[in-house]
PDB file of C-alpha atoms in Angstrom:
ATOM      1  CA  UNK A   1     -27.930-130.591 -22.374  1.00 45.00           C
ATOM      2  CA  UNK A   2     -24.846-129.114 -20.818  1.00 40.00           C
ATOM      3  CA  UNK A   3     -23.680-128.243 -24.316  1.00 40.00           C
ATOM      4  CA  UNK A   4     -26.339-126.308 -25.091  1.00 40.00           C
ATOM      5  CA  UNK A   5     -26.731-124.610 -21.611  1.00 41.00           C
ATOM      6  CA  UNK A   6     -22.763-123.998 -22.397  1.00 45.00           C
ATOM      7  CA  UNK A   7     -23.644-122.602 -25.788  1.00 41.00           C
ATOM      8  CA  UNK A   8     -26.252-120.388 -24.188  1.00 42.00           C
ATOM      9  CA  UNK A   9     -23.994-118.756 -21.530  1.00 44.00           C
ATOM     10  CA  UNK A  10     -21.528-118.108 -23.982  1.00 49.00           C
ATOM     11  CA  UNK A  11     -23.532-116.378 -26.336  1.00 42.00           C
ATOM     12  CA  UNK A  12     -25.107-114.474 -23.333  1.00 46.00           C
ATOM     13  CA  UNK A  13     -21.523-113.629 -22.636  1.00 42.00           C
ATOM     14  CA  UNK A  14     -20.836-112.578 -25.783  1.00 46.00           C
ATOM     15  CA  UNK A  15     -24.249-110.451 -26.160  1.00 46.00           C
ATOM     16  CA  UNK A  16     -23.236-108.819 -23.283  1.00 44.00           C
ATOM     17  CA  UNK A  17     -19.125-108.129 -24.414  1.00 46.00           C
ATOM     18  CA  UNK A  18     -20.582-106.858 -27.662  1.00 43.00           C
ATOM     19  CA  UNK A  19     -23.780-104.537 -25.890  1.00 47.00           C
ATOM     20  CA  UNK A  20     -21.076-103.458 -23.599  1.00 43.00           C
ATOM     21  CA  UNK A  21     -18.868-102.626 -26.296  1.00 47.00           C
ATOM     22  CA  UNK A  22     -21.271-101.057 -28.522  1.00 48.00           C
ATOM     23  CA  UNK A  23     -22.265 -98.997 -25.561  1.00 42.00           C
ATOM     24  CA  UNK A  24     -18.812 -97.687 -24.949  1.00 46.00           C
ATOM     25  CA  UNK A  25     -18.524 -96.903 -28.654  1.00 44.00           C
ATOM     26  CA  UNK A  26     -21.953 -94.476 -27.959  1.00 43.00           C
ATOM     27  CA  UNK A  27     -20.701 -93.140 -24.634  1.00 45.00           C
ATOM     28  CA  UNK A  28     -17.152 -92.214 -25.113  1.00 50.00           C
ATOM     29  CA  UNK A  29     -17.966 -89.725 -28.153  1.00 50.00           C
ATOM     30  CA  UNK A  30     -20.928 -88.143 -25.763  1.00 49.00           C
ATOM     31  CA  UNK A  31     -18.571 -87.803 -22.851  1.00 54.00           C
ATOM     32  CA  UNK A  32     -15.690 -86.438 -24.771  1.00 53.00           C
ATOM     33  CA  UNK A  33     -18.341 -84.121 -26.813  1.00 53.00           C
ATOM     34  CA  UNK A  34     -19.687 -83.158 -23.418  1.00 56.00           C
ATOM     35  CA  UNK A  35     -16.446 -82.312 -22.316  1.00 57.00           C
ATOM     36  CA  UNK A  36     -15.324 -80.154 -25.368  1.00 56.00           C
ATOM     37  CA  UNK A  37     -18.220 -78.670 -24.584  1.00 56.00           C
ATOM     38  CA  UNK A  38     -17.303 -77.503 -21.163  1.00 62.00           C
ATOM     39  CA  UNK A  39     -13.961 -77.094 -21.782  1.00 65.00           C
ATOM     40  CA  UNK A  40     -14.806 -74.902 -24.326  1.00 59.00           C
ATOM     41  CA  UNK A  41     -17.784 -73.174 -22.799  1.00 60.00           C
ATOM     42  CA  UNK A  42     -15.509 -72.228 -19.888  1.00 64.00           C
ATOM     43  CA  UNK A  43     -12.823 -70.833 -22.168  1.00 64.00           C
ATOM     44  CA  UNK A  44     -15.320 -68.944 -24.102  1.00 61.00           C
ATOM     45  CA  UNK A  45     -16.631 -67.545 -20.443  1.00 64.00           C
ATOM     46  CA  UNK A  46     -13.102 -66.457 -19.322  1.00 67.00           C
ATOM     47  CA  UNK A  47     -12.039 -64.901 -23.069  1.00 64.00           C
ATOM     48  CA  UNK A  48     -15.110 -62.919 -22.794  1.00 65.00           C
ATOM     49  CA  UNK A  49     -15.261 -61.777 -19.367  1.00 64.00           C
ATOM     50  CA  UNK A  50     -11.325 -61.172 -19.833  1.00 67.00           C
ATOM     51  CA  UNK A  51     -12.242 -58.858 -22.794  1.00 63.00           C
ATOM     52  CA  UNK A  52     -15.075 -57.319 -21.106  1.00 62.00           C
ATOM     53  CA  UNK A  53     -12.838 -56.462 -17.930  1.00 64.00           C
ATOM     54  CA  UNK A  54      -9.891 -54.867 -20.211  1.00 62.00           C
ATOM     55  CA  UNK A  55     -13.167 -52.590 -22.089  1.00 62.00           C
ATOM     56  CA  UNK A  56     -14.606 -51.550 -18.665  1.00 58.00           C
ATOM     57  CA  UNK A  57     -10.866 -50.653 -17.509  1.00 61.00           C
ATOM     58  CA  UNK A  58     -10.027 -48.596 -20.942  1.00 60.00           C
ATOM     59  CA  UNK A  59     -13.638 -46.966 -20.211  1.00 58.00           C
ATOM     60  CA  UNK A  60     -12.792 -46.434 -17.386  1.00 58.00           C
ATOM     61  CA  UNK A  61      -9.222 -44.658 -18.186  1.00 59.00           C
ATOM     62  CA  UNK A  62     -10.683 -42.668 -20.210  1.00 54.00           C
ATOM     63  CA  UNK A  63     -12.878 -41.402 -18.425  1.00 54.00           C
ATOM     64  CA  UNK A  64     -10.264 -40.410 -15.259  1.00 54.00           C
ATOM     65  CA  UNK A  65      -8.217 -39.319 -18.225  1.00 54.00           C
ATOM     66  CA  UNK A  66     -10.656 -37.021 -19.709  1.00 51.00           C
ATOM     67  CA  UNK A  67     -11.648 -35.690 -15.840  1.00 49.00           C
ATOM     68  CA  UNK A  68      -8.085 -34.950 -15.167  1.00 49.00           C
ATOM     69  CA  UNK A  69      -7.468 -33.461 -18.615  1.00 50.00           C
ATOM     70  CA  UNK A  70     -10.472 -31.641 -18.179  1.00 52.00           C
ATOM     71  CA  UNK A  71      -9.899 -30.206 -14.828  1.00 55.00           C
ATOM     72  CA  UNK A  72      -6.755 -29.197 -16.259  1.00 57.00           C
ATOM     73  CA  UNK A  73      -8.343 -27.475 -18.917  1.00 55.00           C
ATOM     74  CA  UNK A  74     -10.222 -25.838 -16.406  1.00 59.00           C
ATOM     75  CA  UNK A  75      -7.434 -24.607 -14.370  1.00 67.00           C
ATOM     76  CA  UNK A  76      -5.495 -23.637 -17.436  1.00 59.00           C
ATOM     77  CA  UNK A  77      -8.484 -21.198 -18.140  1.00 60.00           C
ATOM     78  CA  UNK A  78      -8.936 -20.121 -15.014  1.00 64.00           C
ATOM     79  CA  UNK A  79      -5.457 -18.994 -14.929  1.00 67.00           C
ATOM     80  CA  UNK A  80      -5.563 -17.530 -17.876  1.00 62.00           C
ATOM     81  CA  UNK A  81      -8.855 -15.121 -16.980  1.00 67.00           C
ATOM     82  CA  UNK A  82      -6.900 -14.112 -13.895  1.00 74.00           C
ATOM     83  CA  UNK A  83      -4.004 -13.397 -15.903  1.00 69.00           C
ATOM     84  CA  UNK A  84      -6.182 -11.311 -18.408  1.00 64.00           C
ATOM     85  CA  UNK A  85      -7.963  -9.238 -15.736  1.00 69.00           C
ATOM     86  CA  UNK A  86      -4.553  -8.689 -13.448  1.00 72.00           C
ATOM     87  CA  UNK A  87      -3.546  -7.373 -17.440  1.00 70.00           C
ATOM     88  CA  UNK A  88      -6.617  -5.455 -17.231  1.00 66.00           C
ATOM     89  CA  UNK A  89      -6.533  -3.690 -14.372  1.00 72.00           C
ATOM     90  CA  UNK A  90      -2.346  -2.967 -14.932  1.00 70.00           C
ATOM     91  CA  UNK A  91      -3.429  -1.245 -18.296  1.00 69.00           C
ATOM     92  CA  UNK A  92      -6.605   0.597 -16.817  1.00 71.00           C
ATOM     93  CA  UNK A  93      -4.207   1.785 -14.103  1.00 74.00           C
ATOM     94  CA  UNK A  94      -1.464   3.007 -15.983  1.00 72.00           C
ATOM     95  CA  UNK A  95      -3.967   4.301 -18.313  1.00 73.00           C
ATOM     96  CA  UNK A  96      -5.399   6.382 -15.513  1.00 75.00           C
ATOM     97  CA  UNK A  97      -2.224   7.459 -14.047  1.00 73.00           C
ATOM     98  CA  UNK A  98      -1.017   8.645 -17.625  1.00 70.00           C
ATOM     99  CA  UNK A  99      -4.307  10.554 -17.888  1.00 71.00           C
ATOM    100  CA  UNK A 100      -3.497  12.751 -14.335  1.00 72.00           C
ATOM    101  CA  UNK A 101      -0.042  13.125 -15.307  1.00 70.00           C
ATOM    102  CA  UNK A 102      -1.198  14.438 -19.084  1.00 75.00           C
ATOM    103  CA  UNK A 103      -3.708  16.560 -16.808  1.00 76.00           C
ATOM    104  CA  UNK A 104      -1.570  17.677 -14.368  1.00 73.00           C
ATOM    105  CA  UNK A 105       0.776  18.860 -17.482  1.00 74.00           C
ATOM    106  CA  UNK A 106      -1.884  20.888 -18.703  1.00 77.00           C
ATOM    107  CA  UNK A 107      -2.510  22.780 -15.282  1.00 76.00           C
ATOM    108  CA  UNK A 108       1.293  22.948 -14.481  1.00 74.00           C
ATOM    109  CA  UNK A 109       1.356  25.052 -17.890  1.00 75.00           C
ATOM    110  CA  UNK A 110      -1.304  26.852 -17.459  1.00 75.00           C
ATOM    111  CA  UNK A 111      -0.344  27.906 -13.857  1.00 75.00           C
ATOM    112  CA  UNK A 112       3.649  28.379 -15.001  1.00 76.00           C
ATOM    113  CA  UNK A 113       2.479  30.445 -18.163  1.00 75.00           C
ATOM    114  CA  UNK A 114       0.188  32.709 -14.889  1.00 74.00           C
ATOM    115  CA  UNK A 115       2.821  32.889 -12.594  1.00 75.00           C
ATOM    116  CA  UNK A 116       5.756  33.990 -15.059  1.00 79.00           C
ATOM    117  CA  UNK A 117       3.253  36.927 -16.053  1.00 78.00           C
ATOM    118  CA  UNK A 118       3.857  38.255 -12.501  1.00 78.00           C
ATOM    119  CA  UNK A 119       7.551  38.843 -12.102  1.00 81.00           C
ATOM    120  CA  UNK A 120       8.175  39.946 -15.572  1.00 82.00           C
ATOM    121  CA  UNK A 121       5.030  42.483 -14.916  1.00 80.00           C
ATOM    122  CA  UNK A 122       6.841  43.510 -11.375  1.00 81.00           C
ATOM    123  CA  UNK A 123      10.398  43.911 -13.242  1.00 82.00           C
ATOM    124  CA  UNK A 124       8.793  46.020 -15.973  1.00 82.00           C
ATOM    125  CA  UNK A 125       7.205  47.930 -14.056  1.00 81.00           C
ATOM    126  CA  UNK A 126      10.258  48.710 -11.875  1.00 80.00           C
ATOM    127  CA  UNK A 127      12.156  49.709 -14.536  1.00 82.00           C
ATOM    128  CA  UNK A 128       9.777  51.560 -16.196  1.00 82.00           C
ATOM    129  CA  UNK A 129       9.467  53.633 -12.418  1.00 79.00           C
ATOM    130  CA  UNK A 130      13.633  53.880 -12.534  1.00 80.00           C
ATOM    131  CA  UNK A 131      13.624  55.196 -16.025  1.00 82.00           C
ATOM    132  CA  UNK A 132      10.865  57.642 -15.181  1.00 81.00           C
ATOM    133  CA  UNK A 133      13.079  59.603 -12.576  1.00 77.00           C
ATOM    134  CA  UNK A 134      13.183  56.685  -9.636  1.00 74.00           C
ATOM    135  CA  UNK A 135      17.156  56.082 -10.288  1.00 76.00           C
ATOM    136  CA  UNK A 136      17.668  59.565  -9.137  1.00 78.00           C
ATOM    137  CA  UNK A 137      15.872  59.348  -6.996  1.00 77.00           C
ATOM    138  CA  UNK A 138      17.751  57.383  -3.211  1.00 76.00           C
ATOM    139  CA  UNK A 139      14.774  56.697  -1.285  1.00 75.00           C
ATOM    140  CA  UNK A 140      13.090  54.171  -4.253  1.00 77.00           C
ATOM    141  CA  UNK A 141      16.223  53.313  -6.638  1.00 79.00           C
ATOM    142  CA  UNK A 142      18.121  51.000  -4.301  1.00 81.00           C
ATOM    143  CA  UNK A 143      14.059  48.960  -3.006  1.00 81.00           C
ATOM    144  CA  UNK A 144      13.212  49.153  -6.394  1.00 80.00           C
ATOM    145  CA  UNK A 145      16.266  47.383  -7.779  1.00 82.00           C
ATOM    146  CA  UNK A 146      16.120  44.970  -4.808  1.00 82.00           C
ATOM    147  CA  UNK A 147      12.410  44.053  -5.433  1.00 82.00           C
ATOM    148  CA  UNK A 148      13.804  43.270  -9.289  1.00 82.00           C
ATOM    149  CA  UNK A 149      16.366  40.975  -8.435  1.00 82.00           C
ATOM    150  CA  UNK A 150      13.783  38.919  -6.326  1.00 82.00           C
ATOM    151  CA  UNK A 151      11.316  38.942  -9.482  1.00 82.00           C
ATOM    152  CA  UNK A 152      14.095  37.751 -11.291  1.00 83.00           C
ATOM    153  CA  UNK A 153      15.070  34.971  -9.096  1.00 80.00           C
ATOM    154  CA  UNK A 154      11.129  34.253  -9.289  1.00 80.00           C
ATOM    155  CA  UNK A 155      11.327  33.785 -12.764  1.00 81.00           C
ATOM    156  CA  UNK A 156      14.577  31.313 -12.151  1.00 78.00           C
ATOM    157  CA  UNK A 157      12.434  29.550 -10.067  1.00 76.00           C
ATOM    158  CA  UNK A 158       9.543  29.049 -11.647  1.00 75.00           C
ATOM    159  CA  UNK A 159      11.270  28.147 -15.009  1.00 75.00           C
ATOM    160  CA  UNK A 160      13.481  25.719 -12.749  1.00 73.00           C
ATOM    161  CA  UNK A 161       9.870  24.219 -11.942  1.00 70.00           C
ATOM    162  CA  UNK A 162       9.524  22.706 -15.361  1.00 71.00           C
ATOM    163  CA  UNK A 163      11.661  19.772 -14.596  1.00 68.00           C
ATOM    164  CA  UNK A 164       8.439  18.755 -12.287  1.00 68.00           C
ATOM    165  CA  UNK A 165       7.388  17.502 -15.251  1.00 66.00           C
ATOM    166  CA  UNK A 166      10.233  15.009 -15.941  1.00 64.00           C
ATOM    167  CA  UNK A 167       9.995  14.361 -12.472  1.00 64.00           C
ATOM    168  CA  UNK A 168       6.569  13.229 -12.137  1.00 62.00           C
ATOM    169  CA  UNK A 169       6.639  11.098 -15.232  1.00 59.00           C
ATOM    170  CA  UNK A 170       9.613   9.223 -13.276  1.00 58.00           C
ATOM    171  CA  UNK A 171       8.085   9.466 -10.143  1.00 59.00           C
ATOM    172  CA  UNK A 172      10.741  11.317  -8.521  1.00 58.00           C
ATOM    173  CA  UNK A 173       8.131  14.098  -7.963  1.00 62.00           C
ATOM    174  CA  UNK A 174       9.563  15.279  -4.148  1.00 72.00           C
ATOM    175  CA  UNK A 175       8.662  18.362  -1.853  1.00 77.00           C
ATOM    176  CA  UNK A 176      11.690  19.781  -0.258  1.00 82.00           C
ATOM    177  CA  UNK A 177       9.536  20.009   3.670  1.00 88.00           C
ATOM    178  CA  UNK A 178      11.431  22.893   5.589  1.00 91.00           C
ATOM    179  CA  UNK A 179      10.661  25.102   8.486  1.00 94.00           C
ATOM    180  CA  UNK A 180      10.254  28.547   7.061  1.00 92.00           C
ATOM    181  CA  UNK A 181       8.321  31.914   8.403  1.00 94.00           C
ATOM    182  CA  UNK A 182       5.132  32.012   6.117  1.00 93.00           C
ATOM    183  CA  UNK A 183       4.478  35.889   6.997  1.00 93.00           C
ATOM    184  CA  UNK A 184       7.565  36.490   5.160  1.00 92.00           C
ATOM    185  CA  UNK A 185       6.577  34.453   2.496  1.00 91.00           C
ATOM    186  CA  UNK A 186       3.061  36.265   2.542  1.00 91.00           C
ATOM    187  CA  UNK A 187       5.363  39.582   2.392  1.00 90.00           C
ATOM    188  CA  UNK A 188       7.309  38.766  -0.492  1.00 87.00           C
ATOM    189  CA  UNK A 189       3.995  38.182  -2.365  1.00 87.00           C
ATOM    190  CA  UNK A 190       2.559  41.488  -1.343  1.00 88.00           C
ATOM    191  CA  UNK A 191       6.075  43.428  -2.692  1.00 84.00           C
ATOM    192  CA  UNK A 192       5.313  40.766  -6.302  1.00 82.00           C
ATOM    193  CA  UNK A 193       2.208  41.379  -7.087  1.00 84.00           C
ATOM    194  CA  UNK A 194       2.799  45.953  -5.838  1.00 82.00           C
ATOM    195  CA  UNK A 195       2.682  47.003  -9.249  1.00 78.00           C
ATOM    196  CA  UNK A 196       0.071  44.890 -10.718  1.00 80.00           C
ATOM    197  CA  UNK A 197      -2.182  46.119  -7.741  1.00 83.00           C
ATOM    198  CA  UNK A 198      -1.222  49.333  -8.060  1.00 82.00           C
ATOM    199  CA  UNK A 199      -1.881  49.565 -11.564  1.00 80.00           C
ATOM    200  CA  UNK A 200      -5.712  48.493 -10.586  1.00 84.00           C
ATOM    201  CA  UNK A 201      -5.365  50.851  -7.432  1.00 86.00           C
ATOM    202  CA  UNK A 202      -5.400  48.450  -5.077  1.00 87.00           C
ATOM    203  CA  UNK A 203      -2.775  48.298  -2.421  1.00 87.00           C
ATOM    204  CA  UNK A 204      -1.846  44.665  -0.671  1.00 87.00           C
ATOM    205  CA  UNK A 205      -0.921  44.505   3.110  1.00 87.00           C
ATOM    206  CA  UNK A 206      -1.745  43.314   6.332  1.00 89.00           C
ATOM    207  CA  UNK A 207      -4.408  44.543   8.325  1.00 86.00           C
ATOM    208  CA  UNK A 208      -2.299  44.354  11.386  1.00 87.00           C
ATOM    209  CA  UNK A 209       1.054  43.510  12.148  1.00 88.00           C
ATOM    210  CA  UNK A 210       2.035  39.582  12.795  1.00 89.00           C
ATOM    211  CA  UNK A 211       4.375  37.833  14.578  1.00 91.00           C
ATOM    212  CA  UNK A 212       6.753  35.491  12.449  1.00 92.00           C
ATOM    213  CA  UNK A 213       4.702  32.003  12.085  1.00 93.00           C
ATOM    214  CA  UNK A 214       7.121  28.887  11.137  1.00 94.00           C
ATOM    215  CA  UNK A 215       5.689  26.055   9.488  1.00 93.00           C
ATOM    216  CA  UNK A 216       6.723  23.044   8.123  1.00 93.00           C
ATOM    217  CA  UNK A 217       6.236  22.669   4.137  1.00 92.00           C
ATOM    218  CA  UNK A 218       7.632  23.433   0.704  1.00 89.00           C
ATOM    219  CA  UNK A 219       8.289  26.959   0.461  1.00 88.00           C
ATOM    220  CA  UNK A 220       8.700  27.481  -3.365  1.00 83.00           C
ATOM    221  CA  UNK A 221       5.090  25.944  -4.192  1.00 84.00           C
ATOM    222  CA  UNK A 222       3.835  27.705  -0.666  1.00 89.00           C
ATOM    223  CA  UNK A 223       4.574  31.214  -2.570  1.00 86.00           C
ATOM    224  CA  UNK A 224       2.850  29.841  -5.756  1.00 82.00           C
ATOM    225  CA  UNK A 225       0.041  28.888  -4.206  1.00 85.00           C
ATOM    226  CA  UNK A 226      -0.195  32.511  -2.569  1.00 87.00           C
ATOM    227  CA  UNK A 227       1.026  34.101  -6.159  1.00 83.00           C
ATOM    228  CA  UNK A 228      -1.945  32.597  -7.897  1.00 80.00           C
ATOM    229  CA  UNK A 229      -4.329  33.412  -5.454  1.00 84.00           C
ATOM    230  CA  UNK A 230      -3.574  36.620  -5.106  1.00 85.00           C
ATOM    231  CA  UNK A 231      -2.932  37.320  -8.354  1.00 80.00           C
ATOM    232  CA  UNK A 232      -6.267  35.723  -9.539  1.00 79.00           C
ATOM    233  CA  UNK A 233      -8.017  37.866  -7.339  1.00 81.00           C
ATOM    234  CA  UNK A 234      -6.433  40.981  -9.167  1.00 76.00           C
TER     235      UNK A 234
END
């Protein structure tokens, strides 16, 4: 009897070693499968989120990248319209200033051929009057002479005039602003323009007697200005 309740415990025992054992031959490939698994799952999770993070941040790179290159673009052509119009308006200006200087040229020729017409006119006419019988003659010879020389030093001055031209192209272009009696001025006109006006029987004075008047201003274009007027309304 106790032999074979021995017998029995032992093989119990031995049940139990070998269900025990054959259990632990089943569990530790599940537990080290489970935790491949999870060791592996979590790997997987971090490789992929790293990845994912290091796309996002290249994204999003580029995309700062492309604002900043962009906005650069922008100011780069923004600078470059500003630069074109400032060209622009430089070339429409100097196109505009050549255009009154090439104008002014025209009417500085036009008024210089005009105004040279009038002392050589005065001079020939003088002469012509001397060689006529006036250099015999005291009372006219000496004025008439006198009124020559002053045509002729009109002429010098109006033929010194054409380096206005030079001038203005350089901008040097100056009025020489002096006090100066304009009656006189208005005077020497009158004695000018004598034979021209008395060739058309007109006769140029005052029509009463004036006190000298100073004023301040150019006087060499002051007597063109009267010349021409004057002598356009012969």
């Amino acid at each position: 009897m106790f032999l074979a309740a021995s017998f029995l415990f032992t093989l119990i025992v031995h049940l139990f070693i070998f269900s025990l054992n054959n259990l632990t031959v089943v569990l530790i490939p599940l537990i080290s499968g489970g935790l491949a698994y999870l060791i592996f799952y979590f790997l997987l999770k971090q490789f992929i989120s790293t990845r994912l993070s290091q796309i996002y941040n290249s994204i999003q790179l580029s995309q700062n990248t492309n604002l900043a290159s962009n906005n650069s673009i922008d100011t780069l052509m923004d600078k470059a319209e500003i630069e074109v119009d400032k060209w622009k308006n430089d070339r429409n200006f100097e196109i505009t200033r050549l255009k009154e200087q090439e104008q002014f040229r025209r009417e500085f020729l036009g008024n210089l051929a005009h105004e040279l017409k009038t002392p050589v006119f005065s001079i020939q006419g003088y002469i012509v009057t001397l060689l006529e019988g006036g250099l015999e003659d005291k009372k006219i010879n000496r004025s008439f002479l006198e009124r020559a020389e002053r045509a002729t030093d009109r002429m010098a001055s109006i033929l010194d005039d054409l380096d206005q031209i030079t001038k203005l192209e350089v901008d040097e272009l100056k009025n020489e602003i002096r006090s100066f009696d304009i009656i006189e001025v208005i005077k020497e006109t009158f004695e000018s323009l004598e034979i021209l006006a008395k060739s058309k029987d007109y006769k140029l004075t005052f029509a009463k007697e004036y006190s000298p008047i100073y004023v301040m201003a150019d006087r060499t274009k002051i007597g063109q200005v009267f010349s021409n007027l004057l002598g356009n309304a012969l």
